[in-house]
XYZ file of C-alpha atoms in Angstrom:
304
model
C 26.783 145.659 166.186
C 23.419 144.191 167.166
C 20.509 143.569 164.805
C 16.940 144.398 165.487
C 16.265 140.877 166.801
C 19.233 141.135 169.146
C 21.490 138.839 167.226
C 25.037 139.797 166.240
C 25.591 140.955 162.664
C 29.197 139.701 162.251
C 28.077 136.278 160.953
C 28.461 137.386 157.364
C 31.908 138.799 158.067
C 32.936 135.501 159.666
C 31.763 133.561 156.630
C 33.641 135.919 154.348
C 36.784 135.708 156.441
C 36.546 131.925 156.600
C 36.139 131.763 152.821
C 39.102 134.069 152.385
C 41.184 131.947 154.760
C 40.239 128.758 152.941
C 41.076 130.342 149.601
C 44.451 131.484 150.936
C 45.089 128.028 152.353
C 44.181 126.450 149.027
C 46.430 128.837 147.132
C 49.233 128.161 149.589
C 48.666 124.437 149.188
C 48.670 124.776 145.418
C 51.840 126.841 145.613
C 53.523 124.219 147.787
C 52.343 121.497 145.441
C 53.669 123.414 142.441
C 56.980 123.946 144.213
C 57.191 120.227 144.933
C 56.418 119.426 141.301
C 59.088 121.872 140.136
C 61.586 120.296 142.520
C 60.659 116.815 141.264
C 61.057 117.920 137.633
C 64.426 119.506 138.407
C 65.517 116.349 140.196
C 64.392 114.249 137.238
C 66.260 116.533 134.843
C 69.390 116.241 136.980
C 69.052 112.469 137.078
C 68.510 112.291 133.315
C 71.490 114.576 132.712
C 73.645 112.417 134.956
C 72.348 109.325 133.154
C 73.124 110.767 129.735
C 76.537 111.897 130.961
C 77.296 108.435 132.326
C 76.144 106.834 129.067
C 78.349 109.177 127.042
C 81.267 108.435 129.345
C 80.649 104.709 128.968
C 80.495 105.032 125.177
C 83.696 107.051 125.143
C 85.402 104.549 127.456
C 84.180 101.648 125.313
C 85.360 103.407 122.147
C 88.802 103.996 123.620
C 88.995 100.403 124.813
C 87.956 99.138 121.417
C 90.156 101.258 119.182
C 93.085 102.437 121.257
C 94.723 99.205 122.285
C 96.262 97.976 119.032
C 98.124 99.665 116.205
C 99.785 97.926 113.236
C 103.398 97.027 113.856
C 106.169 96.320 111.348
C 105.182 92.654 111.058
C 101.595 93.585 110.244
C 102.802 95.948 107.508
C 105.002 93.201 106.044
C 102.103 90.736 106.027
C 99.872 93.299 104.326
C 102.537 93.990 101.695
C 102.913 90.246 101.035
C 99.145 89.933 100.623
C 99.141 92.750 98.069
C 102.365 91.717 96.298
C 100.732 89.664 93.470
C 98.458 92.518 92.497
C 101.014 95.279 92.969
C 103.553 93.298 90.944
C 101.148 92.950 88.047
C 100.147 96.603 88.378
C 103.778 97.732 88.260
C 104.517 95.376 85.383
C 101.673 96.759 83.261
C 101.804 100.432 84.279
C 105.615 100.643 84.538
C 106.769 104.116 85.672
C 103.208 105.413 85.796
C 102.649 103.064 88.722
C 104.814 105.260 90.984
C 102.469 108.287 91.190
C 99.457 105.969 91.185
C 100.635 103.963 94.213
C 101.821 107.142 95.960
C 98.346 108.674 95.653
C 96.743 105.468 96.889
C 98.936 105.381 99.978
C 98.298 109.064 100.754
C 94.523 108.857 100.347
C 93.434 107.741 103.831
C 96.081 109.875 105.616
C 94.594 112.785 103.666
C 91.140 111.745 104.875
C 92.446 111.718 108.461
C 93.891 115.198 107.977
C 90.609 116.575 106.596
C 88.188 114.601 108.775
C 87.048 117.611 110.849
C 86.746 120.022 107.907
C 83.453 120.842 106.277
C 82.093 119.060 103.241
C 82.970 122.080 101.114
C 86.625 121.132 101.575
C 86.432 117.344 101.832
C 84.189 116.658 98.855
C 86.168 118.667 96.243
C 89.362 117.101 97.593
C 87.869 113.619 97.197
C 86.715 114.333 93.646
C 90.163 115.640 92.697
C 91.770 112.564 94.220
C 89.453 110.184 92.325
C 89.921 112.130 89.087
C 93.724 111.941 89.339
C 93.726 108.207 90.026
C 91.136 107.541 87.332
C 93.076 109.570 84.776
C 96.337 107.750 85.492
C 94.621 104.373 85.358
C 92.673 105.075 82.165
C 95.735 106.359 80.336
C 97.647 103.236 81.375
C 94.863 100.940 80.186
C 94.746 102.700 76.817
C 98.518 102.664 76.310
C 99.686 99.476 78.048
C 96.770 97.068 77.607
C 96.408 97.285 73.839
C 97.145 93.610 73.225
C 95.092 92.269 76.145
C 91.541 91.033 75.777
C 88.495 92.731 77.245
C 88.314 90.369 80.248
C 91.818 91.289 81.431
C 91.151 94.984 80.987
C 87.860 94.703 82.855
C 89.400 92.762 85.750
C 92.230 95.276 86.115
C 89.920 98.269 85.841
C 87.431 96.873 88.371
C 90.109 95.866 90.880
C 91.726 99.298 90.858
C 88.308 100.983 91.005
C 87.416 99.108 94.203
C 90.733 100.105 95.714
C 90.267 103.766 94.774
C 86.691 103.959 96.063
C 87.535 102.173 99.324
C 90.133 104.842 100.047
C 88.223 107.852 98.728
C 85.062 107.090 100.709
C 86.833 108.133 103.927
C 87.591 111.557 102.457
C 83.909 111.978 101.652
C 82.733 110.615 105.009
C 84.993 112.601 107.302
C 85.159 111.854 111.015
C 81.995 109.731 111.040
C 83.473 107.322 108.517
C 86.902 107.249 110.146
C 85.515 106.583 113.622
C 83.147 103.902 112.364
C 86.069 101.938 110.928
C 88.450 102.687 113.794
C 90.956 104.758 111.788
C 92.119 107.138 114.516
C 95.795 107.763 113.683
C 98.188 107.862 110.742
C 99.627 104.463 111.579
C 96.259 102.877 110.948
C 95.558 105.169 108.005
C 98.605 104.001 106.030
C 97.791 100.420 106.937
C 94.183 100.755 105.702
C 95.388 102.275 102.425
C 97.245 99.034 101.663
C 94.030 97.005 101.537
C 92.207 96.689 98.183
C 88.877 96.951 100.052
C 87.609 98.620 103.201
C 88.931 97.352 106.517
C 87.660 97.863 110.036
C 89.775 97.830 113.190
C 87.913 95.756 115.769
C 88.201 95.011 119.487
C 88.689 91.279 118.955
C 91.133 89.435 116.717
C 89.707 88.018 113.503
C 89.355 84.220 113.923
C 90.586 81.785 111.285
C 87.303 79.846 111.205
C 85.483 82.930 109.937
C 88.035 83.243 107.158
C 87.493 79.567 106.256
C 83.727 80.163 106.057
C 84.314 83.164 103.785
C 86.615 81.053 101.609
C 83.973 78.332 101.261
C 81.301 80.952 100.571
C 83.255 82.790 97.856
C 84.715 79.604 96.410
C 81.268 78.055 96.220
C 79.938 80.945 94.154
C 82.892 80.860 91.766
C 82.583 77.066 91.420
C 78.862 77.472 90.731
C 79.654 79.956 87.959
C 82.116 77.504 86.376
C 79.562 74.690 86.565
C 76.842 76.883 85.049
C 79.092 77.730 82.113
C 79.537 74.036 81.366
C 75.828 73.271 81.688
C 74.646 76.283 79.678
C 76.714 75.193 76.696
C 74.344 72.275 76.185
C 71.040 73.982 77.037
C 71.709 77.507 75.774
C 69.519 77.156 72.698
C 66.601 75.838 74.759
C 66.898 78.592 77.367
C 67.077 81.312 74.719
C 63.605 80.283 73.575
C 62.149 81.488 76.883
C 62.923 85.060 77.881
C 62.253 84.459 81.589
C 64.651 81.522 81.792
C 67.296 83.409 79.834
C 67.067 86.441 82.110
C 67.203 84.249 85.222
C 70.274 82.408 83.919
C 72.040 85.724 83.252
C 71.225 86.988 86.754
C 72.494 83.812 88.400
C 75.718 83.862 86.384
C 76.429 87.516 87.181
C 75.641 87.087 90.893
C 78.195 84.256 91.004
C 80.800 85.870 88.754
C 81.140 89.077 90.801
C 82.606 87.089 93.690
C 85.851 86.869 91.716
C 86.605 90.399 92.971
C 86.334 89.122 96.556
C 89.507 87.060 96.157
C 92.039 89.928 96.616
C 90.379 91.023 99.908
C 90.086 87.346 100.886
C 93.839 86.892 100.421
C 94.461 90.051 102.443
C 92.228 88.766 105.246
C 94.111 85.442 105.263
C 97.296 87.278 106.199
C 95.401 89.355 108.774
C 93.855 86.469 110.720
C 94.927 86.802 114.331
C 94.940 90.598 114.037
C 92.225 93.070 115.008
C 91.379 93.763 111.399
C 88.223 92.811 109.494
C 88.040 93.154 105.711
C 84.747 94.307 104.178
C 84.257 92.246 101.017
C 82.969 94.163 97.961
C 80.188 91.693 97.132
C 77.755 89.597 99.123
C 75.011 87.117 98.277
C 73.165 89.470 95.951
C 71.039 86.764 94.306
C 69.331 86.013 97.641
C 68.439 89.663 98.306
C 64.792 90.217 99.198
C 64.705 94.002 98.684
C 66.452 96.672 96.676
C 67.993 98.092 99.856
C 69.496 94.726 100.751
C 70.730 94.302 97.169
C 72.601 97.619 97.117
C 74.041 96.937 100.572
C 75.710 93.825 99.131
C 76.640 95.167 95.688
C 80.002 96.788 95.053
C 80.833 98.023 98.542
C 81.509 100.805 99.310
């Protein structure tokens, strides 16, 4: 159509159409950009999934390489039995026939944990409490009946040693698969072997070197020697120290922190026979006097 001045009237329509075309082009561009972003996100998700899968495969491969190569043989069992023979002999001598069910329960504890490792806590925890109650009842009755003529120190040493052994075995029933995998107990062969140790043991990828055992011997022996020296010194200065409550409390703490290392000697003897094997013993006590926090203290006190 023509306007009154003779000019065409489709200028407005052209502007509108151009605006519409630009808007459609922009929307198409935005759509393409969104599609590209979606594709990039999907590609990133695929790459992350592949990365996570590869990491999981590497962890699984590393776990199998670490724990699947070595299992205790007959010689290892004999060495473990020799390491435990002084303590088992004394236990059998004092407990007599009662020692038979006690030792049988101890040896079946970690195999039971392996059997129940994938069950829920509603099954594992009551089983662990029943196991601990049975062992504790047998031990307590033996102490009351068979240790009547022994002094308190002997009773305390026996009770503490057996308690560490019981707890080291029962903790795997409580912990389930997480605990068993962390310590490398993946079959019954290793489970029976771990039950022989008076403390927790961990199956490692590398053999345990003798120099580390020598360092542990010097460490534990140094604490016990320090306790013996403190006893001699405190005999002459006890009256002076008792006059100051702070000094008395500090002396008691130092003596206790050194004395508890006596219970590291049975695991130390066990580790001596296991040098050259892929077995690491977790000692019940560490350097508790040098702890800088309560968390560090409890991590070194009466493991597990």
